[in-house]
Coordinates of C-alpha atoms and ligand atoms in Angstrom, one line a residue:
M1 CA 55.1 79.2 -24.8
N2 CA 52.9 79.8 -28.1
E3 CA 50.9 77.0 -29.4
P4 CA 52.5 75.3 -32.8
R5 CA 50.8 76.5 -35.4
N6 CA 49.1 73.3 -37.5
R7 CA 48.7 73.7 -41.8
V8 CA 47.5 70.8 -43.6
V9 CA 46.4 70.0 -47.5
Q10 CA 43.4 69.5 -48.1
V11 CA 41.1 68.9 -51.4
R12 CA 38.5 71.6 -51.6
Q13 CA 36.9 70.0 -54.7
F14 CA 37.3 67.0 -56.6
G15 CA 39.4 67.2 -59.6
G16 CA 42.5 69.2 -61.0
P17 CA 45.6 70.5 -58.4
D18 CA 44.3 73.9 -58.7
G19 CA 41.0 72.0 -56.1
L20 CA 43.8 71.4 -53.5
E21 CA 44.7 74.1 -50.6
V22 CA 47.1 74.9 -47.7
V23 CA 45.5 76.3 -44.8
D24 CA 45.6 77.0 -41.4
A25 CA 44.1 74.3 -39.1
P26 CA 43.7 73.4 -34.8
L27 CA 46.2 71.8 -33.6
P28 CA 45.1 68.3 -33.1
T29 CA 44.8 66.5 -29.4
A30 CA 45.8 63.1 -29.2
G31 CA 43.0 61.4 -28.2
R32 CA 42.6 57.6 -26.1
G33 CA 44.7 55.4 -27.6
E34 CA 46.6 58.2 -29.5
V35 CA 49.9 59.4 -30.5
R36 CA 50.1 63.7 -31.9
V37 CA 53.4 63.9 -34.3
R38 CA 54.9 66.5 -35.5
V39 CA 55.0 65.2 -39.2
L40 CA 58.8 64.9 -41.0
A41 CA 57.8 64.2 -44.2
S42 CA 54.7 63.1 -46.4
G43 CA 55.1 61.0 -49.7
L44 CA 53.0 62.2 -52.5
E45 CA 52.2 59.4 -54.6
Y46 CA 50.1 59.2 -57.4
T47 CA 47.3 57.2 -55.9
D48 CA 46.9 60.9 -53.9
V49 CA 45.6 61.9 -57.8
L50 CA 43.0 58.9 -57.6
I51 CA 42.1 60.6 -54.3
R52 CA 42.2 64.0 -55.2
R53 CA 40.2 63.1 -58.5
H54 CA 37.8 60.7 -56.8
L55 CA 38.7 58.1 -58.4
Y56 CA 39.4 55.9 -55.6
P57 CA 37.8 53.2 -54.1
Q58 CA 38.9 53.3 -50.5
T59 CA 37.9 57.3 -50.4
M60 CA 34.8 57.1 -52.5
R61 CA 32.8 58.0 -49.0
H62 CA 35.4 61.3 -48.1
R63 CA 33.4 64.2 -49.5
P64 CA 35.9 67.6 -49.9
P65 CA 37.1 69.1 -47.4
F66 CA 38.9 66.7 -46.3
V67 CA 43.0 66.5 -45.8
M68 CA 45.3 64.4 -48.1
G69 CA 48.3 62.2 -46.9
Y70 CA 48.8 59.0 -47.6
D71 CA 51.6 58.2 -45.1
V72 CA 53.3 60.1 -42.1
V73 CA 56.7 59.9 -40.6
G74 CA 57.1 61.9 -37.5
E75 CA 58.0 62.7 -34.0
I76 CA 55.5 62.1 -31.1
D77 CA 54.9 64.7 -29.0
Q78 CA 52.0 63.9 -27.3
L79 CA 50.3 60.8 -25.8
G80 CA 47.0 60.5 -25.1
D81 CA 45.7 58.4 -22.5
G82 CA 46.5 54.1 -22.4
V83 CA 49.3 54.7 -24.4
S84 CA 52.0 52.2 -24.0
G85 CA 55.3 51.2 -26.1
F86 CA 55.7 54.6 -26.9
Q87 CA 57.7 57.5 -25.8
L88 CA 57.6 61.2 -26.4
G89 CA 60.6 61.9 -29.3
D90 CA 60.0 58.7 -30.9
L91 CA 60.4 58.5 -34.2
V92 CA 57.2 56.8 -35.8
A93 CA 55.3 55.7 -39.2
D94 CA 51.5 55.1 -40.5
M95 CA 49.9 54.6 -43.9
T96 CA 46.9 56.6 -43.2
V97 CA 45.3 56.6 -47.0
V98 CA 44.6 60.0 -46.4
G99 CA 45.5 62.6 -43.2
S100 CA 49.0 63.1 -43.3
N101 CA 49.5 65.9 -45.5
A102 CA 50.3 68.3 -42.5
A103 CA 52.4 70.0 -39.7
Y104 CA 50.7 67.5 -36.9
S105 CA 48.6 64.7 -37.2
T106 CA 46.7 62.7 -34.4
L107 CA 47.4 58.6 -35.2
R108 CA 46.2 55.5 -33.5
A109 CA 49.2 53.9 -31.5
D110 CA 48.0 50.3 -32.2
R111 CA 49.0 51.0 -36.1
L112 CA 52.5 53.0 -35.8
T113 CA 55.9 51.5 -36.7
H114 CA 59.3 52.1 -35.0
V115 CA 61.5 54.0 -37.6
P116 CA 64.7 53.0 -36.7
A117 CA 67.0 56.1 -35.2
G118 CA 69.3 57.9 -37.7
V119 CA 67.7 57.2 -41.1
D120 CA 66.3 60.0 -43.1
A121 CA 62.8 60.7 -42.5
A122 CA 62.3 61.0 -46.1
E123 CA 63.7 58.2 -47.3
A124 CA 61.8 56.4 -44.2
A125 CA 58.7 57.6 -45.7
T126 CA 58.6 56.5 -49.5
L127 CA 59.0 52.6 -48.0
I128 CA 55.5 52.9 -46.4
L129 CA 53.1 53.0 -49.3
S130 CA 55.8 52.2 -52.2
W131 CA 57.7 50.0 -51.1
T132 CA 55.7 48.2 -48.4
T133 CA 53.5 47.2 -51.9
A134 CA 56.6 46.0 -53.5
Y135 CA 57.3 43.9 -50.8
Q136 CA 54.2 42.3 -50.6
L137 CA 53.7 42.1 -54.3
L138 CA 56.7 39.7 -54.8
H139 CA 56.5 38.0 -51.1
R140 CA 53.4 38.0 -50.2
A141 CA 51.2 38.3 -53.8
A142 CA 53.3 36.2 -56.0
R143 CA 55.2 34.5 -53.9
V144 CA 58.5 34.6 -55.8
Q145 CA 61.5 32.2 -56.9
P146 CA 65.2 33.2 -57.6
G147 CA 65.4 32.6 -61.0
Q148 CA 61.6 33.7 -62.0
R149 CA 61.8 36.0 -64.8
V150 CA 59.5 38.6 -63.7
L151 CA 58.0 42.5 -65.8
V152 CA 57.7 45.1 -64.0
Q153 CA 55.2 47.4 -65.8
G154 CA 56.3 51.2 -65.5
A155 CA 59.5 50.2 -63.5
A156 CA 60.7 53.7 -63.5
G157 CA 58.0 54.8 -60.7
A158 CA 57.8 54.9 -57.6
V159 CA 56.5 51.2 -57.1
G160 CA 58.4 50.1 -59.8
Q161 CA 61.9 50.8 -58.7
A162 CA 61.0 49.2 -55.4
L163 CA 60.0 46.1 -57.1
L164 CA 62.9 46.2 -58.8
V165 CA 65.0 46.7 -56.4
L166 CA 63.5 44.2 -54.1
G167 CA 63.3 41.8 -57.0
R168 CA 67.2 42.0 -57.7
L169 CA 67.9 41.1 -54.0
T170 CA 65.6 38.1 -53.9
G171 CA 67.8 37.1 -57.7
L172 CA 65.2 37.5 -60.1
E173 CA 65.9 37.8 -63.6
L174 CA 63.8 41.6 -64.3
W175 CA 62.9 43.2 -67.3
G176 CA 61.4 46.8 -66.9
T177 CA 59.3 49.1 -68.9
A178 CA 59.8 52.6 -69.0
R179 CA 60.1 55.8 -71.1
G180 CA 63.1 55.8 -73.5
A181 CA 64.7 58.6 -71.2
H182 CA 64.4 56.2 -68.4
A183 CA 66.4 53.7 -69.7
A184 CA 69.9 54.0 -67.9
L185 CA 68.2 54.1 -64.4
I186 CA 66.2 50.9 -65.4
R187 CA 69.4 49.2 -65.9
E188 CA 71.8 50.6 -62.9
L189 CA 68.6 49.0 -60.6
G190 CA 69.1 45.9 -62.5
A191 CA 67.0 45.3 -65.3
T192 CA 66.7 45.2 -69.2
P193 CA 64.6 48.3 -69.9
I194 CA 62.1 48.0 -72.6
D195 CA 60.8 51.8 -74.0
Y196 CA 56.7 51.4 -73.7
Q197 CA 56.7 53.8 -76.3
R198 CA 58.2 51.8 -79.2
E199 CA 59.3 48.6 -78.3
D200 CA 56.1 45.6 -77.6
F201 CA 57.2 44.2 -74.6
T202 CA 55.3 40.6 -75.5
R203 CA 57.5 40.0 -77.8
V204 CA 60.4 40.5 -75.8
L205 CA 60.6 37.0 -74.3
S206 CA 59.6 34.5 -76.5
G207 CA 58.6 31.9 -73.7
G208 CA 56.8 34.9 -71.8
F209 CA 56.8 35.5 -68.3
D210 CA 56.5 34.0 -65.0
V211 CA 55.1 36.4 -63.5
V212 CA 53.9 40.0 -64.3
F213 CA 53.9 43.1 -62.5
D214 CA 51.3 45.6 -63.6
G215 CA 50.3 49.2 -61.7
I216 CA 49.1 50.7 -65.5
G217 CA 46.4 49.2 -66.9
E218 CA 47.0 49.5 -70.7
D219 CA 45.2 48.2 -73.1
G220 CA 43.1 47.1 -69.8
Y221 CA 46.0 44.8 -68.9
R222 CA 45.1 42.5 -71.7
C223 CA 49.1 42.9 -72.9
S224 CA 50.7 42.4 -69.5
F225 CA 48.3 38.6 -69.6
A226 CA 49.5 38.0 -72.9
A227 CA 53.3 38.4 -72.1
L228 CA 52.6 35.3 -69.6
K229 CA 54.1 32.5 -70.2
R230 CA 52.1 28.8 -69.7
G231 CA 50.7 28.7 -65.9
G232 CA 52.0 32.8 -65.3
L233 CA 51.1 35.2 -63.1
L234 CA 49.8 38.2 -63.7
C235 CA 49.4 40.5 -60.3
A236 CA 47.7 43.8 -61.1
Y237 CA 47.9 46.5 -58.7
G238 CA 46.9 49.9 -60.0
Y239 CA 45.3 51.5 -63.1
S240 CA 47.3 54.8 -64.2
A241 CA 46.0 54.5 -67.7
G242 CA 42.3 54.5 -67.3
V243 CA 42.9 57.7 -65.1
Q244 CA 45.4 59.0 -67.3
A245 CA 42.6 58.7 -69.9
Q246 CA 40.0 60.1 -67.9
R247 CA 38.1 56.5 -67.9
R248 CA 35.1 56.0 -65.3
M249 CA 35.7 54.5 -62.4
L250 CA 33.6 51.7 -63.5
T251 CA 35.6 51.2 -66.5
M252 CA 38.0 50.7 -64.4
L253 CA 36.5 48.4 -61.7
M254 CA 35.5 46.1 -64.7
W255 CA 38.6 45.9 -65.6
I256 CA 39.5 44.2 -62.6
A257 CA 36.8 41.8 -62.2
R258 CA 37.7 40.8 -65.3
L259 CA 41.1 39.8 -64.3
Y260 CA 39.5 36.8 -62.4
L261 CA 37.7 35.5 -65.2
W262 CA 41.5 35.0 -67.4
R263 CA 42.0 32.1 -65.3
W264 CA 39.4 30.4 -67.3
L265 CA 41.0 30.2 -70.5
P266 CA 43.4 27.8 -71.8
G267 CA 47.0 27.9 -70.7
G268 CA 46.8 27.9 -67.0
R269 CA 47.8 31.4 -66.3
R270 CA 46.1 33.6 -63.4
A271 CA 45.6 36.8 -62.9
F272 CA 43.9 39.0 -59.9
F273 CA 44.1 42.4 -58.7
Y274 CA 46.5 43.6 -55.4
S275 CA 44.9 45.7 -53.0
I276 CA 47.7 47.2 -49.9
N277 CA 44.7 48.3 -47.6
V278 CA 42.7 45.0 -48.7
M279 CA 45.8 43.1 -47.6
R280 CA 46.5 45.2 -44.3
A281 CA 42.8 44.6 -43.3
R282 CA 43.4 40.7 -43.6
H283 CA 46.6 40.7 -42.1
P284 CA 47.7 43.5 -39.7
A285 CA 50.3 41.7 -38.6
W286 CA 52.4 41.5 -42.5
F287 CA 52.3 45.3 -43.0
Q288 CA 53.9 45.9 -39.9
E289 CA 56.7 43.3 -40.1
D290 CA 57.1 43.9 -43.9
L291 CA 57.1 47.9 -43.6
E292 CA 60.0 47.1 -40.2
R293 CA 61.9 45.0 -42.7
L294 CA 61.8 47.6 -45.3
F295 CA 63.4 50.1 -42.8
G296 CA 66.2 47.6 -41.6
L297 CA 67.0 47.2 -44.8
L298 CA 67.5 51.2 -45.1
A299 CA 68.9 51.6 -42.0
T300 CA 71.8 48.8 -43.2
G301 CA 72.6 51.1 -46.1
T302 CA 71.1 47.7 -48.3
I303 CA 68.4 49.3 -50.1
R304 CA 68.8 53.3 -50.6
P305 CA 64.6 54.3 -51.9
R306 CA 65.7 57.9 -54.5
V307 CA 64.1 61.1 -53.6
A308 CA 63.8 62.9 -56.4
E309 CA 63.1 66.0 -54.5
R310 CA 61.7 67.2 -50.8
I311 CA 59.0 69.5 -51.2
S312 CA 57.5 72.3 -49.2
F313 CA 53.5 73.4 -48.6
D314 CA 53.2 75.2 -51.0
Q315 CA 54.8 73.4 -53.9
V316 CA 52.3 70.5 -53.1
A317 CA 50.0 71.2 -56.0
E318 CA 52.9 71.7 -58.3
A319 CA 54.0 68.4 -57.3
H320 CA 50.7 66.7 -58.3
R321 CA 51.0 68.2 -61.5
R322 CA 54.5 66.8 -61.8
L323 CA 53.1 62.8 -60.7
E324 CA 50.7 63.3 -63.3
A325 CA 52.9 64.3 -66.2
G326 CA 55.3 61.5 -65.3
G327 CA 59.1 61.8 -66.2
L328 CA 59.7 61.2 -62.6
Q329 CA 62.8 58.7 -61.6
G330 CA 62.0 59.6 -57.9
K331 CA 59.6 60.6 -55.1
L332 CA 58.1 64.1 -53.9
V333 CA 58.0 64.2 -50.0
L334 CA 56.5 66.5 -48.0
C335 CA 58.6 68.0 -46.0
P336 CA 56.9 70.5 -43.8
D337 CA 59.7 72.0 -41.5
L338 CA 61.5 72.6 -45.2
K339 CA 62.1 76.5 -45.9
L340 CA 62.4 78.3 -49.1
Ligands
NAP1 N1 47.0 48.3 -54.5 C1 47.8 48.9 -54.4 O1 47.9 48.6 -53.0 C2 48.8 50.1 -55.6 C3 49.7 50.9 -54.0 C4 50.5 51.6 -54.6 C5 50.4 52.3 -56.0 N2 49.6 51.7 -56.9 C6 49.1 52.2 -58.0 O2 49.9 51.9 -59.1 C7 50.4 52.7 -59.6 C8 51.9 53.4 -60.0 O3 51.8 53.6 -58.6 P1 53.3 54.5 -58.3 O4 53.4 55.3 -57.6 O5 54.5 53.8 -58.8 O6 53.2 55.6 -59.5 P2 54.2 56.4 -60.5 O7 55.5 57.1 -59.0 O8 53.8 57.6 -61.1 O9 54.7 55.7 -61.6 C9 54.2 55.0 -62.4 C10 54.9 55.0 -63.7 O10 54.4 54.1 -64.9 C11 54.7 54.8 -65.7 N3 54.0 54.8 -67.5 C12 53.0 55.5 -67.6 N4 52.7 55.0 -68.8 C13 53.5 53.8 -68.6 C14 53.1 52.8 -69.8 N5 52.2 52.7 -70.5 N6 53.5 51.8 -69.3 C15 54.8 51.6 -68.7 N7 55.2 52.3 -67.5 C16 53.8 53.6 -67.7 C17 55.8 56.3 -65.8 O11 56.2 55.8 -66.4 P3 56.8 57.6 -67.3 O12 57.4 58.5 -66.3 O13 58.4 56.7 -67.5 O14 56.2 58.4 -68.4 C18 56.0 56.7 -63.7 O15 57.1 56.0 -64.0 C19 49.6 54.1 -59.6 O16 48.3 54.2 -60.5 C20 48.7 53.8 -58.3 O17 48.0 54.6 -58.1 C21 48.6 50.7 -56.1

């Protein structure tokens, strides 16, 4: 029997999407404690743009060529020595940060989460980075309470949509900034839209918000902090605005460091930066527990993440351009089996 063919998306050089290439690669073999999966779905994230541009702290040590791919849903097709609790054919998921934009990939068994039978692989993939981030921001970091008034910056984005859906399930009163064209989507997700190109969100609520979630970092998070009520909490988790404006990594790291100084200002407001990788390193069980809970919500139809498009290997560079251009209303997911 012919060996299956492996293909991967790799960064040939840091910078624009032209630095990505799709190449044939050797079929990996599962080592001790590992499984090999046939990849069914791997999300494409704005965070991939940061990694590709060499602006992502966790991958600063990587040098091209390396394989892209933050998260993966796959079917186990090989078990390494010493693996228990998994069988050939099982559907599993992991957040790998890099390495999952591939037809086949090896994964550490002790980091895997079972994916329930019957769920759509692309929808499941959207939950790994974007929805787990949203869930942990709400329930592990901010520990929100029903009735709180919450502002979500970048609400039409992958994490933003998840924050609105999960925030609504928790009984929050929600506002979301997005471009005007996304107003109907934001309303559909249960929030009051604020057009970030025309309206001043700091004036929307006179008393201020209990919690602001900000993955954009416009103005170095200053306006988000100003929109808080006394005693309010700013949870920053991204700096897309700095990336788009071609700011240096050091500048963005200074924005983040400054967040921790603001707690000394009058008003009792606090700010901090959330990282899914830091939280996973500190509390590995939380990551798995939270992802399992989200898979459960997907399996029962309680949540329905939006997949803007399933794409093939040859469309990945274009997908990166679309991520940078903005305007998407759902996630782009690489599905290696997709035939065009
Ligand atoms: N810390 C962590 O653990 C963690 C985890 C996941 C993601 N992130 C980071 O969080 C950020 C968001 O991630 P994502 O996957 O949700 O990205 P995304 O899908 O690209 O969404 C970002 C959204 O931001 C909107 N936007 C751009 N400029 C804006 C502004 N000035 N005000 C309000 N909205 C604006 C865009 O909306 P329009 O299309 O309307 O312009 C887009 O919908 C990224 O920087 C990502 O790297 C961090």
